[in-house]
Amino acid sequence: MAVDEMYDKCTSLASNLWWSWVPEIQHLFRDLDPVRWRQLDHNPIALLKEFTPERLYERANEMVLFTRINQSYRLLKEYMNSRQTWAANNAGVLGAKPVAYFSAEFGIHESLPIYSGGLGVLSGDHIKSASSLGLPLVAMGLFYAQGYFRQHLNIDGHQSEEYIDTKVDDLPIQEARKPDGEAVMIKLETRDGSLLAKVWEMQVGRVRLFLLDSNVEGNTPEDRQLTSRLYGGDERTRIRQELVLGVGGVKALHAIGIDPGVYHLNEGHSGFGPLEVVRQRMEEDGLTFENALRDVAAQTVFTTHTPVPAGHDRFEPDLVEEHLGPLRDQLGLSYEQLMSLGRIDPQNNDESFCMTVIGLKMSRTANAVSQLHGCVSRRMWSHLWPWRAEEECPIGHITNGVHSQSWLAPQIQTLFDKHFPLRWMDRVGEPEVWENIHDVDPGELWEIHNTLKGMMISFVRRRLTSQCRRRGEDETSIELSRTVLDPNILTIGFARRFATYKRANLIFSDLDRIDQILNHPNRPVQIVYSGKAHPKDEPGKHFIQSLANLRKDPRFSHRVAFVEDYDINVCRHLIQGVDVWLNNPRRPLEASGTSGEKVVLNGGLNLSILDGWWAEAYDGANGFAIGKGTSHVSDEVSDERDGQYLYEVLENEVVPMFYHRDVDGLPREWIRRMINSISTLAWRFSSDRMVMDYTRTCYVPAAGGLSCKV
Ligand SMILES: *Cc1c(COP(=O)(O)O)cnc(C)c1O
């Protein structure tokens, strides 16, 4: 292979984010320079930039990588050109009119910091599955030049936030272009002047992801910063970001020459978008507002994610008028008519403008993200349909899932490959595929799980050690970090955003009792934590501080670890190595939750409140439940009660089962539960199943006009 040819092939592989779920390609880049690979956040574009074509050729030669490069390159071409996909048989009606999927964040890989938490990772997993299934879908989001913050804890465990500029040159990104080759520039009129945005494009497997960016000449210095951070700034920043995402996103698709058959608004942030689609319809087809709205709503799918009333975006009417006034004029709407689209009671002038309400009013199909969340959402929004009984409210549910290939450890994948049907990775949403888990040797599964657990502990120690060094701590602390945790001990993981309803420190509500559990002489337990609190969430930061400071308490210093700067990379390490994943939100505030679904794939067991996805997943033998699936109006009562339930299930079920070993040293009953968990849950809570559900019950009907109900 010639020098240039090889360099071009590597560049092609790095330029399609397909690599983010194909371990062979990641290993290829890793093997070029393992140390830099890690230091560069596993970013192949950044890694390639460190090589000249000649040096890369030499290195590939040294490492005997030519065959693997050729093979990976061929696989990428095959993948991109393949026409035999699930969607070819099941979503033909979409044809050349793709689904346009709007989301304020996309969590695809740690090197692309345009996500903050669960919502983003869900969107990332959604488009990865759309790619795998061959679904005609394009995605629209915002380009955050600084992304979400990096978290550091100081010596007292206090969180500080650092924003780092993303280097565009290090990303597999290019300017989106119109059919005539010109770069796309979007202009949005407000009552207070105009706002410009350019559009970036990335290739995520077969899916094109577009990202709007307000950092362009012609904008005020303030507006150039508008899209730089996720969830930063005030109400005004927010509504302007949402104007760019919703209205700007629809304009961008039009400019690029994409005519979507379906619009999917993932959460209310993009709720203004359909108004621009209506405007296009009125202009192009000469429809009245009402008729255009009826058509557009029939094509629009809305997903709500928040069971907490305060979690829904609301704006004061003045802000809405400032930003949507010019569009309202074009639509021929009065001020009151526009406001009524965001109000439950159109006549109530005291109601602010709610993005979930406009999302519900502009779509014919709406869904929550788990069965329980569906019930909660119907109750919460029933006032929108006062003439209907609560259970008749048109909000269904499609439970969230995760992208198996992105979260499955390569070692486990190799084990499954031996027993599962050929090309099973293309069929992860089918239950039959996972039945084969019963053919796997329990001892082998256990051994691989323990290997992954060891790797996870090494990762935690490495991270803790560098955290200590950064803070300039003494040798004693560094030594503790190097030896914290024990691979033979039952290991619990807890990592997610530190929103207070998730109750990260519930397990530490009774220090004496948890001391006895963690330091039991024969059956000890240890816990790994990670997670960020929103910069403005002081109680959340306090939770972090109290957990991080446990390392100073001799009772807990070897048993508890807090890994800074939770992101997709930290998550992947933890979910692949823990024995138990703990989830104890205040029911019913966890709409779905997805991190526990990632654990399932790798053989970890869930220990969770019966909330979100777990309320419909738990069957008595595929994990553990905390409590009985009830809610209480008083937070104090439910915290007290759930704390007791948590201790009881740990002491009576989880710990004894883990340490009960047979003559071969295997925890037979535990391994049986691991297998039950994989066989009953992996397919159901995969994003392939989720996207297939969206396709059958939302996208196909919305594109073809069939009647539909989720
Ligand atoms: C999966 C994931 C989440 C979602 O976690 P929940 O348990 O659903 O709260 C959040 N952050 C990151 C980085 C993730 O990978």
Short mmCIF file of N, CA and C in Angstrom, two decimals, residues 483-546:
data_model
loop_
_atom_site.label_atom_id
_atom_site.label_comp_id
_atom_site.label_asym_id
_atom_site.label_seq_id
_atom_site.Cartn_x
_atom_site.Cartn_y
_atom_site.Cartn_z
N THR A 483 -4.13 2.30 45.84
CA THR A 483 -4.52 1.00 46.38
C THR A 483 -5.99 0.92 46.76
N VAL A 484 -6.72 2.01 46.51
CA VAL A 484 -8.13 2.02 46.91
C VAL A 484 -8.89 0.91 46.17
N LEU A 485 -9.88 0.36 46.79
CA LEU A 485 -10.74 -0.70 46.24
C LEU A 485 -10.00 -2.04 46.14
N ASP A 486 -10.80 -3.10 46.18
CA ASP A 486 -10.25 -4.45 46.18
C ASP A 486 -11.04 -5.28 45.16
N PRO A 487 -10.35 -5.88 44.19
CA PRO A 487 -11.04 -6.60 43.12
C PRO A 487 -11.90 -7.78 43.61
N ASN A 488 -11.67 -8.23 44.83
CA ASN A 488 -12.44 -9.38 45.31
C ASN A 488 -13.73 -9.00 46.02
N ILE A 489 -13.91 -7.72 46.21
CA ILE A 489 -15.05 -7.26 47.00
C ILE A 489 -16.24 -6.91 46.09
N LEU A 490 -17.44 -7.18 46.61
CA LEU A 490 -18.66 -6.78 45.92
C LEU A 490 -18.62 -5.27 45.65
N THR A 491 -18.73 -4.89 44.37
CA THR A 491 -18.53 -3.49 43.99
C THR A 491 -19.81 -2.88 43.42
N ILE A 492 -20.22 -1.80 44.05
CA ILE A 492 -21.42 -1.08 43.63
C ILE A 492 -20.98 0.17 42.89
N GLY A 493 -21.66 0.49 41.79
CA GLY A 493 -21.39 1.73 41.07
C GLY A 493 -22.60 2.65 41.14
N PHE A 494 -22.32 3.94 41.24
CA PHE A 494 -23.38 4.95 41.19
C PHE A 494 -22.81 6.13 40.42
N ALA A 495 -23.31 6.38 39.24
CA ALA A 495 -22.80 7.51 38.46
C ALA A 495 -23.91 8.06 37.60
N ARG A 496 -24.10 9.34 37.70
CA ARG A 496 -25.12 10.04 36.92
C ARG A 496 -25.03 11.51 37.29
N ARG A 497 -25.86 12.36 36.69
CA ARG A 497 -25.92 13.75 37.11
C ARG A 497 -26.31 13.80 38.58
N PHE A 498 -25.77 14.77 39.31
CA PHE A 498 -26.11 14.86 40.73
C PHE A 498 -27.30 15.79 40.95
N ALA A 499 -28.39 15.52 40.26
CA ALA A 499 -29.64 16.21 40.55
C ALA A 499 -30.11 15.65 41.89
N THR A 500 -30.67 16.50 42.73
CA THR A 500 -30.95 16.05 44.11
C THR A 500 -31.97 14.91 44.17
N TYR A 501 -32.91 14.86 43.22
CA TYR A 501 -33.91 13.79 43.29
C TYR A 501 -33.30 12.40 43.11
N LYS A 502 -32.09 12.35 42.58
CA LYS A 502 -31.43 11.06 42.39
C LYS A 502 -30.79 10.54 43.69
N ARG A 503 -30.72 11.39 44.68
CA ARG A 503 -30.34 11.02 46.05
C ARG A 503 -29.03 10.21 46.14
N ALA A 504 -27.97 10.79 45.59
CA ALA A 504 -26.70 10.07 45.52
C ALA A 504 -26.23 9.57 46.89
N ASN A 505 -26.55 10.31 47.96
CA ASN A 505 -26.02 9.87 49.25
C ASN A 505 -27.04 9.16 50.14
N LEU A 506 -28.10 8.65 49.52
CA LEU A 506 -29.10 7.93 50.30
C LEU A 506 -28.48 6.78 51.10
N ILE A 507 -27.55 6.09 50.48
CA ILE A 507 -26.96 4.91 51.12
C ILE A 507 -26.09 5.31 52.33
N PHE A 508 -25.73 6.59 52.39
CA PHE A 508 -24.97 7.08 53.55
C PHE A 508 -25.84 7.81 54.56
N SER A 509 -27.14 7.58 54.51
CA SER A 509 -28.01 8.30 55.45
C SER A 509 -27.83 7.78 56.88
N ASP A 510 -27.43 6.54 57.04
CA ASP A 510 -27.15 6.00 58.37
C ASP A 510 -25.69 5.51 58.36
N LEU A 511 -24.80 6.34 58.88
CA LEU A 511 -23.36 6.06 58.74
C LEU A 511 -22.93 4.78 59.45
N ASP A 512 -23.54 4.50 60.61
CA ASP A 512 -23.15 3.28 61.33
C ASP A 512 -23.56 2.04 60.56
N ARG A 513 -24.76 2.12 60.03
CA ARG A 513 -25.25 0.94 59.32
C ARG A 513 -24.45 0.68 58.04
N ILE A 514 -24.15 1.71 57.30
CA ILE A 514 -23.38 1.51 56.07
C ILE A 514 -21.93 1.12 56.41
N ASP A 515 -21.43 1.61 57.53
CA ASP A 515 -20.11 1.18 58.00
C ASP A 515 -20.09 -0.33 58.18
N GLN A 516 -21.14 -0.85 58.82
CA GLN A 516 -21.19 -2.30 59.04
C GLN A 516 -21.30 -3.07 57.73
N ILE A 517 -22.02 -2.51 56.78
CA ILE A 517 -22.16 -3.21 55.50
C ILE A 517 -20.83 -3.18 54.73
N LEU A 518 -20.23 -2.01 54.63
CA LEU A 518 -19.00 -1.88 53.84
C LEU A 518 -17.84 -2.63 54.48
N ASN A 519 -17.82 -2.63 55.81
CA ASN A 519 -16.66 -3.22 56.49
C ASN A 519 -16.95 -4.56 57.16
N HIS A 520 -17.94 -5.27 56.67
CA HIS A 520 -18.24 -6.59 57.20
C HIS A 520 -16.98 -7.46 57.08
N PRO A 521 -16.63 -8.22 58.12
CA PRO A 521 -15.37 -8.97 58.08
C PRO A 521 -15.29 -10.01 56.95
N ASN A 522 -16.39 -10.69 56.63
CA ASN A 522 -16.30 -11.70 55.56
C ASN A 522 -16.96 -11.29 54.26
N ARG A 523 -17.85 -10.29 54.36
CA ARG A 523 -18.63 -9.96 53.16
C ARG A 523 -18.64 -8.45 52.94
N PRO A 524 -17.47 -7.87 52.71
CA PRO A 524 -17.39 -6.41 52.58
C PRO A 524 -17.96 -5.91 51.24
N VAL A 525 -18.21 -4.64 51.19
CA VAL A 525 -18.79 -3.99 50.01
C VAL A 525 -18.03 -2.69 49.76
N GLN A 526 -17.90 -2.29 48.48
CA GLN A 526 -17.27 -1.00 48.17
C GLN A 526 -18.09 -0.28 47.09
N ILE A 527 -17.91 1.03 47.03
CA ILE A 527 -18.74 1.84 46.13
C ILE A 527 -17.90 2.82 45.32
N VAL A 528 -18.18 2.90 44.03
CA VAL A 528 -17.54 3.89 43.17
C VAL A 528 -18.59 4.91 42.72
N TYR A 529 -18.25 6.19 42.86
CA TYR A 529 -19.15 7.27 42.47
C TYR A 529 -18.55 8.10 41.35
N SER A 530 -19.44 8.69 40.56
CA SER A 530 -19.00 9.73 39.64
C SER A 530 -20.22 10.54 39.24
N GLY A 531 -20.03 11.80 38.93
CA GLY A 531 -21.16 12.62 38.47
C GLY A 531 -20.92 14.10 38.67
N LYS A 532 -21.56 14.89 37.81
CA LYS A 532 -21.43 16.35 37.90
C LYS A 532 -22.74 16.93 38.42
N ALA A 533 -22.62 18.04 39.16
CA ALA A 533 -23.81 18.80 39.54
C ALA A 533 -23.89 20.01 38.61
N HIS A 534 -25.10 20.42 38.26
CA HIS A 534 -25.23 21.62 37.44
C HIS A 534 -24.57 22.78 38.19
N PRO A 535 -23.84 23.67 37.45
CA PRO A 535 -23.10 24.75 38.12
C PRO A 535 -23.94 25.56 39.12
N LYS A 536 -25.26 25.65 38.87
CA LYS A 536 -26.08 26.46 39.77
C LYS A 536 -26.76 25.62 40.85
N ASP A 537 -26.49 24.33 40.89
CA ASP A 537 -27.18 23.45 41.82
C ASP A 537 -26.36 23.26 43.10
N GLU A 538 -26.54 24.17 44.05
CA GLU A 538 -25.74 24.10 45.29
C GLU A 538 -26.00 22.82 46.09
N PRO A 539 -27.27 22.41 46.27
CA PRO A 539 -27.49 21.15 47.01
C PRO A 539 -26.81 19.97 46.33
N GLY A 540 -26.86 19.93 45.00
CA GLY A 540 -26.19 18.85 44.26
C GLY A 540 -24.70 18.85 44.53
N LYS A 541 -24.11 20.06 44.57
CA LYS A 541 -22.67 20.16 44.85
C LYS A 541 -22.34 19.69 46.27
N HIS A 542 -23.30 19.93 47.18
CA HIS A 542 -23.08 19.45 48.54
C HIS A 542 -23.06 17.93 48.62
N PHE A 543 -23.92 17.30 47.86
CA PHE A 543 -23.91 15.83 47.80
C PHE A 543 -22.52 15.34 47.36
N ILE A 544 -22.01 15.97 46.32
CA ILE A 544 -20.70 15.57 45.79
C ILE A 544 -19.64 15.73 46.87
N GLN A 545 -19.70 16.88 47.52
CA GLN A 545 -18.70 17.17 48.53
C GLN A 545 -18.72 16.13 49.65
N SER A 546 -19.93 15.80 50.12
CA SER A 546 -20.00 14.87 51.25
C SER A 546 -19.49 13.49 50.83
#
